[in-house]
PDB file of C-alpha atoms in Angstrom:
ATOM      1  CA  UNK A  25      28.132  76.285 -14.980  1.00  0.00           C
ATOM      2  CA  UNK A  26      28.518  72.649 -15.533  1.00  0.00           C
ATOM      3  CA  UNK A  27      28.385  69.941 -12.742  1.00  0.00           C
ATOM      4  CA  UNK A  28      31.566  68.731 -11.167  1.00  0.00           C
ATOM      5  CA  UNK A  29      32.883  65.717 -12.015  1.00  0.00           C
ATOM      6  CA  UNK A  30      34.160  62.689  -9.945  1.00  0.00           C
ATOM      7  CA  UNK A  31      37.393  62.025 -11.492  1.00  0.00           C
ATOM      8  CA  UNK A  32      37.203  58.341  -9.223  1.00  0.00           C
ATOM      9  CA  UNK A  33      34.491  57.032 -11.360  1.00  0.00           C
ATOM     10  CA  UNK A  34      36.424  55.663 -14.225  1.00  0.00           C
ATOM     11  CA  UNK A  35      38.587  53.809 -11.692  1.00  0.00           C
ATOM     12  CA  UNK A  36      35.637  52.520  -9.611  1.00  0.00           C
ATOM     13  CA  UNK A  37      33.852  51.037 -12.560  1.00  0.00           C
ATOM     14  CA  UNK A  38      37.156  49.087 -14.133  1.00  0.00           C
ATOM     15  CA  UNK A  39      37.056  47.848 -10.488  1.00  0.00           C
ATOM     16  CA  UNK A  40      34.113  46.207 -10.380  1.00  0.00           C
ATOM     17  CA  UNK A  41      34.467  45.324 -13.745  1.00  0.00           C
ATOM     18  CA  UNK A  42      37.701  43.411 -13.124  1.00  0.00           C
ATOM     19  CA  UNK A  43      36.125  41.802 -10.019  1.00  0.00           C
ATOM     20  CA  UNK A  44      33.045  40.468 -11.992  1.00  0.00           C
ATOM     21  CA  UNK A  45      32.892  36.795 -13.124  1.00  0.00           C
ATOM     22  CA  UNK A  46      34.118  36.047 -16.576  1.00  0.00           C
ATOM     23  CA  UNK A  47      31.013  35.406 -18.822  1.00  0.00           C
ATOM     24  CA  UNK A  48      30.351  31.320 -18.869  1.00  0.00           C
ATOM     25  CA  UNK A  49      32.094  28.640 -21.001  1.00  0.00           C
ATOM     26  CA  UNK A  50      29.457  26.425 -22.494  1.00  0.00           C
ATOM     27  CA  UNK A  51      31.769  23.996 -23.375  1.00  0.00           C
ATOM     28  CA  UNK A  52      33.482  24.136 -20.101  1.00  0.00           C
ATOM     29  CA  UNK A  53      30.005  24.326 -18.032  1.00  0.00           C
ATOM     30  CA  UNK A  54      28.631  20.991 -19.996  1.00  0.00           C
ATOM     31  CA  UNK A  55      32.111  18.708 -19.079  1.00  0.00           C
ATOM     32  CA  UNK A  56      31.419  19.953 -15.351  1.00  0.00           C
ATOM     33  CA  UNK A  57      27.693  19.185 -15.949  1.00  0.00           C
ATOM     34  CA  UNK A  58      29.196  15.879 -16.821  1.00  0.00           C
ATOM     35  CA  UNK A  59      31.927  15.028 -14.429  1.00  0.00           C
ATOM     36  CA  UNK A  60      29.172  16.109 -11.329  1.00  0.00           C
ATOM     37  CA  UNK A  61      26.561  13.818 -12.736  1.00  0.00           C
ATOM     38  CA  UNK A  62      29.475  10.768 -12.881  1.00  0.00           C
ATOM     39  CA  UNK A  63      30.463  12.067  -8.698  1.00  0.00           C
ATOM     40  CA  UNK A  64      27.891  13.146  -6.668  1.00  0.00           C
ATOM     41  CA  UNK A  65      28.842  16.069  -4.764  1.00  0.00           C
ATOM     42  CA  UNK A  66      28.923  13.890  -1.425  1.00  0.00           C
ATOM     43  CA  UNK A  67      30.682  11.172  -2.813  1.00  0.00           C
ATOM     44  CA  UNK A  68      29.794   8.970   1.076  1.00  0.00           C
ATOM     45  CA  UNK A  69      26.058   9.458  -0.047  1.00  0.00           C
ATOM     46  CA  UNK A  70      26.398   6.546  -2.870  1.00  0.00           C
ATOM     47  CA  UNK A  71      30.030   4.642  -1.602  1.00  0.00           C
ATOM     48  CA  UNK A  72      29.880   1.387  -1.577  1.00  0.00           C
ATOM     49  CA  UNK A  73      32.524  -0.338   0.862  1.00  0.00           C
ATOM     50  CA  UNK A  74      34.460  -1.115  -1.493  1.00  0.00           C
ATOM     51  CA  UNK A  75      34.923   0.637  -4.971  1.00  0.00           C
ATOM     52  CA  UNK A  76      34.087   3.774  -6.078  1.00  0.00           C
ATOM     53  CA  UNK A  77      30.813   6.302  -4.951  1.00  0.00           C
ATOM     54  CA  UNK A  78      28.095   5.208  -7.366  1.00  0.00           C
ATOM     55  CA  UNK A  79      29.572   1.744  -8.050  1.00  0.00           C
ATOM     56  CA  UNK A  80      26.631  -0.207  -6.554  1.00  0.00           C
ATOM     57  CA  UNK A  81      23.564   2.157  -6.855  1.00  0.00           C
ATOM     58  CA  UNK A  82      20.615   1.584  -8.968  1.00  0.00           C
ATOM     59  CA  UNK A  83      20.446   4.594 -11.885  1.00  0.00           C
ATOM     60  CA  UNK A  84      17.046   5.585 -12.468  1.00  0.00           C
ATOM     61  CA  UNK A  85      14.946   4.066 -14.784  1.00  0.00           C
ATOM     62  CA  UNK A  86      17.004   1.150 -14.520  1.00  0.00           C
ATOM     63  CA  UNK A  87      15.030  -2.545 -14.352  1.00  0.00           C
ATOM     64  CA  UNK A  88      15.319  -3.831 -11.144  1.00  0.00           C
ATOM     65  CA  UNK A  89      16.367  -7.336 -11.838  1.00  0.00           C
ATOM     66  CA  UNK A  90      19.849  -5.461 -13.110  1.00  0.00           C
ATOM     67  CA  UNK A  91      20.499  -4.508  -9.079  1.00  0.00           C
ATOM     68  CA  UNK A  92      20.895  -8.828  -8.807  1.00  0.00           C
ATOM     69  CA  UNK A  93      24.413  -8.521 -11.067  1.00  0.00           C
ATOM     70  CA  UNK A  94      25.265  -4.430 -10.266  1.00  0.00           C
ATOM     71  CA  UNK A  95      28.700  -3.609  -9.582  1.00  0.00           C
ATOM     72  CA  UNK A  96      30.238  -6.953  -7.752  1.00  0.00           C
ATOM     73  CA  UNK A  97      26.946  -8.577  -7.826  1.00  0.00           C
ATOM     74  CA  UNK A  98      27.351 -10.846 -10.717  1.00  0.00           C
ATOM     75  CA  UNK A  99      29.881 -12.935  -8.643  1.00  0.00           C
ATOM     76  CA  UNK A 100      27.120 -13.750  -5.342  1.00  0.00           C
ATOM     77  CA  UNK A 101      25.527 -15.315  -8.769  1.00  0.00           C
ATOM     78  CA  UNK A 102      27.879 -17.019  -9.597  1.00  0.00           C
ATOM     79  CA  UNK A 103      28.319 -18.349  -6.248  1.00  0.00           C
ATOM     80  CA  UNK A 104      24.832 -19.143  -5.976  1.00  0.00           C
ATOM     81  CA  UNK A 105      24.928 -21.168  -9.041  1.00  0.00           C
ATOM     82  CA  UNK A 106      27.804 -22.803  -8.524  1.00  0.00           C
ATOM     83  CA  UNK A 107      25.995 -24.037  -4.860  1.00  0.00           C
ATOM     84  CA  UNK A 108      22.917 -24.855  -6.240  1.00  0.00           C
ATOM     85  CA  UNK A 109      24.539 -27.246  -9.183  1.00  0.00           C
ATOM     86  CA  UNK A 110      26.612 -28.875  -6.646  1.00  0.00           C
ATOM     87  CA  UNK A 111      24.000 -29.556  -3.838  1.00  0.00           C
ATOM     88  CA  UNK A 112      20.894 -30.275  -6.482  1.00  0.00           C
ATOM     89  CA  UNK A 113      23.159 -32.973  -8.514  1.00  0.00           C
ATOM     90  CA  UNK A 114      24.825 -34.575  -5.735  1.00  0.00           C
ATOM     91  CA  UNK A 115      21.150 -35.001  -4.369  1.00  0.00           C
ATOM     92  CA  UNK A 116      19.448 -36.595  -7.359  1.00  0.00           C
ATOM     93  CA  UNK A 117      22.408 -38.609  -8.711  1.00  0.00           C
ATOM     94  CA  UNK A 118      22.143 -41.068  -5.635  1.00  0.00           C
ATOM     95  CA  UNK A 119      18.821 -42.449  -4.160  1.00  0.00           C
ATOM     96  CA  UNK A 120      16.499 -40.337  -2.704  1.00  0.00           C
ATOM     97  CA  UNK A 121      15.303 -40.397   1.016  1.00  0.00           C
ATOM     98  CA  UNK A 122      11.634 -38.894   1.815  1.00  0.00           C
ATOM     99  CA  UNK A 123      12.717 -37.649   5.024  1.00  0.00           C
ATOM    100  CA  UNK A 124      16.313 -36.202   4.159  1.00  0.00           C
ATOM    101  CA  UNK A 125      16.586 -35.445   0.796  1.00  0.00           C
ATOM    102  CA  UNK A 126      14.111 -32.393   0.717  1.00  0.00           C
ATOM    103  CA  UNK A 127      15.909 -30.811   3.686  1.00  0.00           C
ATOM    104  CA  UNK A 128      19.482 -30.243   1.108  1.00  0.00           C
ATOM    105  CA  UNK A 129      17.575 -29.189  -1.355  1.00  0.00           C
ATOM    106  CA  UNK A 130      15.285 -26.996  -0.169  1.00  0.00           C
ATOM    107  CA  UNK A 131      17.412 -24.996   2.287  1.00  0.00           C
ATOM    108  CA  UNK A 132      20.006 -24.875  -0.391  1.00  0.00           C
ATOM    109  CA  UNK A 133      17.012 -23.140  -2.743  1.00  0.00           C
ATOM    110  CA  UNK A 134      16.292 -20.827   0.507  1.00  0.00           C
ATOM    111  CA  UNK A 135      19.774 -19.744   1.000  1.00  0.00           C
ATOM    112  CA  UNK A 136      19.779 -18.345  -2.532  1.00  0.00           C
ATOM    113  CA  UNK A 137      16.595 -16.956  -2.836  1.00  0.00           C
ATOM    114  CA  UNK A 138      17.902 -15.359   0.548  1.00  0.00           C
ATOM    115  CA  UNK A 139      20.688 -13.788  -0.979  1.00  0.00           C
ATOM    116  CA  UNK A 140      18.942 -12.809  -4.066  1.00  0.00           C
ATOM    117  CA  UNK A 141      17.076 -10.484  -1.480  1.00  0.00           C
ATOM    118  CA  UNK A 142      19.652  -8.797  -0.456  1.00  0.00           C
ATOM    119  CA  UNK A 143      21.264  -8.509  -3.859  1.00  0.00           C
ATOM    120  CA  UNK A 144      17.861  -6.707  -5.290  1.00  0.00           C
ATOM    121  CA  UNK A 145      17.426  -4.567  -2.770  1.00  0.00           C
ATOM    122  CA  UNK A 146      20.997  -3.042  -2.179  1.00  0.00           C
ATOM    123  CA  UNK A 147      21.572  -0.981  -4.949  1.00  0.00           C
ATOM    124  CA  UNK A 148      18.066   1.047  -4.404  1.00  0.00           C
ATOM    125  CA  UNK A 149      18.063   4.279  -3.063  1.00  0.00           C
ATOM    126  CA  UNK A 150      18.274   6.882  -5.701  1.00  0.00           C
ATOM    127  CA  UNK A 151      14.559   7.978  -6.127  1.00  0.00           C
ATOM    128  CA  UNK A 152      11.322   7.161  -3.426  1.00  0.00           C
ATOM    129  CA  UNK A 153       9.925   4.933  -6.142  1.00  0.00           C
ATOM    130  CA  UNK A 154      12.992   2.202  -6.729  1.00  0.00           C
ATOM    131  CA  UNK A 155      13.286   2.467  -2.675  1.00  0.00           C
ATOM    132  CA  UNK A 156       9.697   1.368  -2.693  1.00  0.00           C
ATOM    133  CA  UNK A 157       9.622  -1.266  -5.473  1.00  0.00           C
ATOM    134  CA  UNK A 158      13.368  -2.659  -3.899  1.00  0.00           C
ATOM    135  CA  UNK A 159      11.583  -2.896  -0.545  1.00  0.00           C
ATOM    136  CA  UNK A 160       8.156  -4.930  -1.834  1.00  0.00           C
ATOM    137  CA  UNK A 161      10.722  -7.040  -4.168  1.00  0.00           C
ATOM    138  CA  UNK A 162      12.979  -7.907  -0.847  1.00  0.00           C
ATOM    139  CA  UNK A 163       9.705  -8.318   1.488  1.00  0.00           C
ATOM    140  CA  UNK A 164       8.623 -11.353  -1.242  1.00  0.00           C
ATOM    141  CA  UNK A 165      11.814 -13.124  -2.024  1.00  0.00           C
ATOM    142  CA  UNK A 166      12.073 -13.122   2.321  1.00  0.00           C
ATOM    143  CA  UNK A 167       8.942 -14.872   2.656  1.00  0.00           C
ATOM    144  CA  UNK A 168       9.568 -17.247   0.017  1.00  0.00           C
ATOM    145  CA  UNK A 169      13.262 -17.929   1.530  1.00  0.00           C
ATOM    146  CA  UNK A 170      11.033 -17.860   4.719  1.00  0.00           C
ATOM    147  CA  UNK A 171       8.807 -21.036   3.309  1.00  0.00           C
ATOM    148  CA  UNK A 172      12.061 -23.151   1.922  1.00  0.00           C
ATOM    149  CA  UNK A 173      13.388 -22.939   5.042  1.00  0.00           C
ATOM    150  CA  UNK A 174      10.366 -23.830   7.092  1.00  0.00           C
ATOM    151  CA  UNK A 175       9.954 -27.079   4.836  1.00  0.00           C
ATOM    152  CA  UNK A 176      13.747 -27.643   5.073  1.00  0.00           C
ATOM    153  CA  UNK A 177      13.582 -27.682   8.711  1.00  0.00           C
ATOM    154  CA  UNK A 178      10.250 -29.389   9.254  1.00  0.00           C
ATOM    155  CA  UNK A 179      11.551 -32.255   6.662  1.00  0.00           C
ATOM    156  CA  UNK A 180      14.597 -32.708   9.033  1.00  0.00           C
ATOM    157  CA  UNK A 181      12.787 -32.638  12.734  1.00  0.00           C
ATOM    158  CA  UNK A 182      10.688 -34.931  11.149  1.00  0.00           C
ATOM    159  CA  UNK A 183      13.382 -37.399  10.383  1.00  0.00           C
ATOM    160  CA  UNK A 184      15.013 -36.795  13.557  1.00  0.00           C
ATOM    161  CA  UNK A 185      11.725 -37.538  15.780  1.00  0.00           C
ATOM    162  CA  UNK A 186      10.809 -40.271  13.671  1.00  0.00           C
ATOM    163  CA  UNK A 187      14.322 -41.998  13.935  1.00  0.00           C
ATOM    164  CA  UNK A 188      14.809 -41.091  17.991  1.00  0.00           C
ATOM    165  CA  UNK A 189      17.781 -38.916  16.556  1.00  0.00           C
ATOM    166  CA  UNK A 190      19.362 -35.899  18.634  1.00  0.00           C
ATOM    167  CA  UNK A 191      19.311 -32.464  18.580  1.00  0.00           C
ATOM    168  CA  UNK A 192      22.614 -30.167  17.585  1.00  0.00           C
ATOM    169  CA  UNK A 193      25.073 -32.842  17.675  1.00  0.00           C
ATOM    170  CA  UNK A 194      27.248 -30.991  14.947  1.00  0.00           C
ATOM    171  CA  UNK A 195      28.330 -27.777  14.044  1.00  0.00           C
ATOM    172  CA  UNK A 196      25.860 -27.167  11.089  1.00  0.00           C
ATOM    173  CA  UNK A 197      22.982 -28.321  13.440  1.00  0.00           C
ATOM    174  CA  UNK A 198      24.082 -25.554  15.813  1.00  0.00           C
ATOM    175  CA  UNK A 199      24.243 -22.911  13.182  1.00  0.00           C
ATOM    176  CA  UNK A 200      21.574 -24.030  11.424  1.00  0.00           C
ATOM    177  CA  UNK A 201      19.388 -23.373  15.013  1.00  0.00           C
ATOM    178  CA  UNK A 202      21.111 -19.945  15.432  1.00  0.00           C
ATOM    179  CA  UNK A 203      20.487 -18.836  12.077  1.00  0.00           C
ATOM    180  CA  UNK A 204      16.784 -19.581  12.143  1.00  0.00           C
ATOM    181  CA  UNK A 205      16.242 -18.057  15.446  1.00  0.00           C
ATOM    182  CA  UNK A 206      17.815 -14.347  13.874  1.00  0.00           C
ATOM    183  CA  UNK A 207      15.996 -14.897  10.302  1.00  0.00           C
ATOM    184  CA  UNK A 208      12.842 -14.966  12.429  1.00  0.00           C
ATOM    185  CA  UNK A 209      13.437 -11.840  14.414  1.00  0.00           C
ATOM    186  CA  UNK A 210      14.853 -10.542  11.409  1.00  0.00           C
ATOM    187  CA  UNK A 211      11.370 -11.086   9.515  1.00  0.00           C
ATOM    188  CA  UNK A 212       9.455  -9.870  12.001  1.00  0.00           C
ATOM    189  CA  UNK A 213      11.358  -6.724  12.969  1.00  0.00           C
ATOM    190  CA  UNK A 214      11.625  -6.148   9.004  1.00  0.00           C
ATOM    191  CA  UNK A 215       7.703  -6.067   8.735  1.00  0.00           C
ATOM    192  CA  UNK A 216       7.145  -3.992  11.543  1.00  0.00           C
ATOM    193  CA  UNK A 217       9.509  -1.048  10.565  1.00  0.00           C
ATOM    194  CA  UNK A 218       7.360  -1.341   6.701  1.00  0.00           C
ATOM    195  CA  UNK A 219       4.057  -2.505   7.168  1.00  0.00           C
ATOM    196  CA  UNK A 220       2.950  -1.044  11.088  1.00  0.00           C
ATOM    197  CA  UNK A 221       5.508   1.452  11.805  1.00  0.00           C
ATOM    198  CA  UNK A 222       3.370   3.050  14.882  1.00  0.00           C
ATOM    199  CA  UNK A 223       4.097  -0.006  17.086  1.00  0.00           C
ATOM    200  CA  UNK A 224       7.743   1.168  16.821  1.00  0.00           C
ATOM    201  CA  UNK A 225       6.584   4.924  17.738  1.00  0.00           C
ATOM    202  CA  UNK A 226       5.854   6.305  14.056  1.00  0.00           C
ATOM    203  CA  UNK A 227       7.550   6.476  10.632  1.00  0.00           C
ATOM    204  CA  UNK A 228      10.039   8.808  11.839  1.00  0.00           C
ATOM    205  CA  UNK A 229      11.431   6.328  14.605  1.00  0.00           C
ATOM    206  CA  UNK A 230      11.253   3.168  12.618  1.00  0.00           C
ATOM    207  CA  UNK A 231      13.148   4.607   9.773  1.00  0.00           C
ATOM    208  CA  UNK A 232      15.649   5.512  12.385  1.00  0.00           C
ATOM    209  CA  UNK A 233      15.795   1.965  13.092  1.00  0.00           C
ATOM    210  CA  UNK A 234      16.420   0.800   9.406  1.00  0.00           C
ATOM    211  CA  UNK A 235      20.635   0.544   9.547  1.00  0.00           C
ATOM    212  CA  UNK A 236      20.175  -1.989  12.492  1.00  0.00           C
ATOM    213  CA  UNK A 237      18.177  -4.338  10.414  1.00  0.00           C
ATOM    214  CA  UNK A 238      20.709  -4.200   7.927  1.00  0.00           C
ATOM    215  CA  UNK A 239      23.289  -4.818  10.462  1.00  0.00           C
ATOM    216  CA  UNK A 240      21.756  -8.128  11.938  1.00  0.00           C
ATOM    217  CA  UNK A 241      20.871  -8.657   7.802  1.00  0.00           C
ATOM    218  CA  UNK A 242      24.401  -8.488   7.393  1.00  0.00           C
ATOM    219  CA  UNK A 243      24.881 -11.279  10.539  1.00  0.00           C
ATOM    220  CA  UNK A 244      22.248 -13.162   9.441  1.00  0.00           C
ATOM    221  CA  UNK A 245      23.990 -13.925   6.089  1.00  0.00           C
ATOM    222  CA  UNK A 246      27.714 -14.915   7.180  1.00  0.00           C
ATOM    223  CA  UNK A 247      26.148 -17.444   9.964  1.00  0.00           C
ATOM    224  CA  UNK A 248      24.290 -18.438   6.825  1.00  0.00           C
ATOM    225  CA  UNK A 249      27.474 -19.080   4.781  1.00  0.00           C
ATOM    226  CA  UNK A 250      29.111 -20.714   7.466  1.00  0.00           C
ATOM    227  CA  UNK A 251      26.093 -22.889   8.147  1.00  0.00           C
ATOM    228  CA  UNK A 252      26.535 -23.769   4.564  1.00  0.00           C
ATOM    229  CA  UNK A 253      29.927 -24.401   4.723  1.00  0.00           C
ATOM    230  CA  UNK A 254      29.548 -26.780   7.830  1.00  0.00           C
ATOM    231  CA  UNK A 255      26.548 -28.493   5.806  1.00  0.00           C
ATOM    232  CA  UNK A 256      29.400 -29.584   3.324  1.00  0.00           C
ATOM    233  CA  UNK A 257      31.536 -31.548   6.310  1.00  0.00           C
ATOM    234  CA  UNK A 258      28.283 -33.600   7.710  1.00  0.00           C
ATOM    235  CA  UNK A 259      28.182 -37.349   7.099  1.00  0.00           C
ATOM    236  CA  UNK A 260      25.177 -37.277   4.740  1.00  0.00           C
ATOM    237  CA  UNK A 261      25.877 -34.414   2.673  1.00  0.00           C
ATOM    238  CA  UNK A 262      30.101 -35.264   2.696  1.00  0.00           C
ATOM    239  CA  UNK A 263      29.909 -39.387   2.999  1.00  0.00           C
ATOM    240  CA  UNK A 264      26.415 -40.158   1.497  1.00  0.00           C
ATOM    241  CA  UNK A 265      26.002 -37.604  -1.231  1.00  0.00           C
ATOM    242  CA  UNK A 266      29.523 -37.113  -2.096  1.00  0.00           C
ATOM    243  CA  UNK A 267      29.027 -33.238  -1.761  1.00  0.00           C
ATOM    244  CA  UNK A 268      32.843 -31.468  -2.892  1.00  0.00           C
ATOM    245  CA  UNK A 269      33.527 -29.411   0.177  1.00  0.00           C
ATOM    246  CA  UNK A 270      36.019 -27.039  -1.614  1.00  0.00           C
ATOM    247  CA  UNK A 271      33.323 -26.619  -4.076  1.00  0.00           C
ATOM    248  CA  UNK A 272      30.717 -25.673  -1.557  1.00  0.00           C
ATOM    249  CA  UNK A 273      34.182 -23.060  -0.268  1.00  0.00           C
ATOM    250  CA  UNK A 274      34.557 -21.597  -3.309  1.00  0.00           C
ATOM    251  CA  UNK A 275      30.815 -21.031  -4.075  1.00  0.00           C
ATOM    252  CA  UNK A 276      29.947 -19.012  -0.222  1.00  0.00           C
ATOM    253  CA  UNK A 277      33.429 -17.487  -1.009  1.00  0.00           C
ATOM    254  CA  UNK A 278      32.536 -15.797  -3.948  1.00  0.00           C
ATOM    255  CA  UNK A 279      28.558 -15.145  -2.356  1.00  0.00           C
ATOM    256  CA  UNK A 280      30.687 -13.566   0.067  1.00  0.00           C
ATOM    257  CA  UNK A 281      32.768 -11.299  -2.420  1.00  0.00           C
ATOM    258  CA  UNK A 282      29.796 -10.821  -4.503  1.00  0.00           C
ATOM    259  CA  UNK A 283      27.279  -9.161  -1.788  1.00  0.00           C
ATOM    260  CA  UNK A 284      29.377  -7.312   1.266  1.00  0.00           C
ATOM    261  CA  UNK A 285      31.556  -4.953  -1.193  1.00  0.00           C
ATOM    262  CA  UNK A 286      28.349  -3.633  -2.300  1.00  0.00           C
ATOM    263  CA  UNK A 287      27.110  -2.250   1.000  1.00  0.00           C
ATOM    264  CA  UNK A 288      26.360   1.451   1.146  1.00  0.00           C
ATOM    265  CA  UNK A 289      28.100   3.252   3.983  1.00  0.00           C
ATOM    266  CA  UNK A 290      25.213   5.858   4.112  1.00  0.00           C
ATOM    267  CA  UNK A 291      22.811   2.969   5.248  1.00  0.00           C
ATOM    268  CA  UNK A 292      24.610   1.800   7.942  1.00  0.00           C
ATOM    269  CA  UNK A 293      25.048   5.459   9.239  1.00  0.00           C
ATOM    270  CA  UNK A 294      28.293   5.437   8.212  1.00  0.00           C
ATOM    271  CA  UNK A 295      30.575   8.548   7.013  1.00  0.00           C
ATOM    272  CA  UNK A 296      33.565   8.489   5.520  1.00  0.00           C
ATOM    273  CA  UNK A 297      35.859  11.783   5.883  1.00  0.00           C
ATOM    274  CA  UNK A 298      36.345  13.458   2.736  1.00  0.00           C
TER     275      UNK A 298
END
């Protein structure tokens, strides 16, 4: 007697059979390979604030001197050298004074190695190890912008005090106090959060505390521009030196263009809906 049969067999197996995937394309499977590699899978992760996700971030493996000219970057350069030329040759193309001709050229020189820390650092982010050299390459261009400006300022209060001059009796003076009272909380709440973490309750906390040093970073830099910008209007740098102001414009305009496109949302704790 032979075994009955279960004439729904057939029909279950051609059902599972129909609802199984087809077998992979390899073709197919490589271009996605491809295409996920070009957009990460959460495009906000790597979105700059303006341009595409991945337009400002540092590939890995890639020199870190190429995060100065990444994505929008080349035109802060630009900026930068366009201020520099301006400043330096207005400076040494009339006669030099000991105790005010430092103080254009060496906050000028500070400004830029400023932004240049900013610009290195920004693009960082896609492995521990180019968050770690971006970090030590930012921490030494901020204490040599920290030194310009010290001798910039020192050079001036010198003149000043020497001279029976006063204090903040112009626009860029003001600035120029504000912005030195923010890029030294700046430094020092920037060394605490990398170099003693505990005194701000652990790793954990201070790296919770990492997008509001980027935000003051952020305010630091446009009073910085503007300071710049009012610099170009004083008597000495405008009457004595000569100094085009729609040069010194164009040059914190393009700094301007250059650097804040290429902030990443994700660092500011910023998402954008998908």
């Amino acid at each position: 007697m032979s075994p009955p049969t279960d004439s729904s067999q057939p029909a279950t197996y051609a059902a599972v059979a129909a609802a199984a995937p087809p077998p992979p394309n390899t073709s197919t499977d490589h271009t996605n390979n491809n295409n996920d590699a070009a957009h990460p899978a959460n495009p906000s992760e790597s979105e700059p604030l303006l341009g595409r996700p991945g337009d400002a971030v540092q590939k890995p493996n890639a020199p870190m001197i190429r995060n100065l000219w990444l994505g929008t970057g080349w035109l802060a350069l630009a900026g930068c050298v366009i201020l520099l030329a301006e400043i330096w040759a207005s400076v040494f193309t009339h006669p030099t004074l000991p105790l005010v001709s430092p103080h254009p050229l060496l906050q000028s020189l500070g400004a830029v190695t400023l932004i240049q820390a900013i610009l290195v650092l920004q693009p960082t982010g896609a492995t521990p190890e180019s968050k770690i050299l971006g970090q030590r390459a930012h921490a030494t261009l901020m204490v040599l912008a920290l030194l310009l400006f010290v001798g910039g300022v020192s050079v001036i209060e010198t003149n000043k005090h020497v001279n029976n001059m006063p204090h903040f009796h112009s626009a860029h003076g003001v600035l120029g106090f504000i912005g030195a009272v923010l890029f030294l909380g700046q430094y020092v709440f920037g060394v605490l959060m990398w170099a003693v973490p505990g005194v701000l309750g652990g790793e954990q906390k201070a790296k919770a505390l990492w997008k509001y040093h980027r935000y003051s970073g952020y305010g630091l830099l446009i009073v910085l521009l503007l300071a710049l910008l009012s610099a170009a209007e004083t008597d000495y740098v405008h009457k004595v030196l000569g100094v085009n102001v729609w040069i010194v414009a164009a040059a914190v305009l393009l700094i301007a263009v250059g650097v804040f496109p290429r902030i990443q949302l994700r660092k500011l704790g910023i998402q954008r809906s998908q």
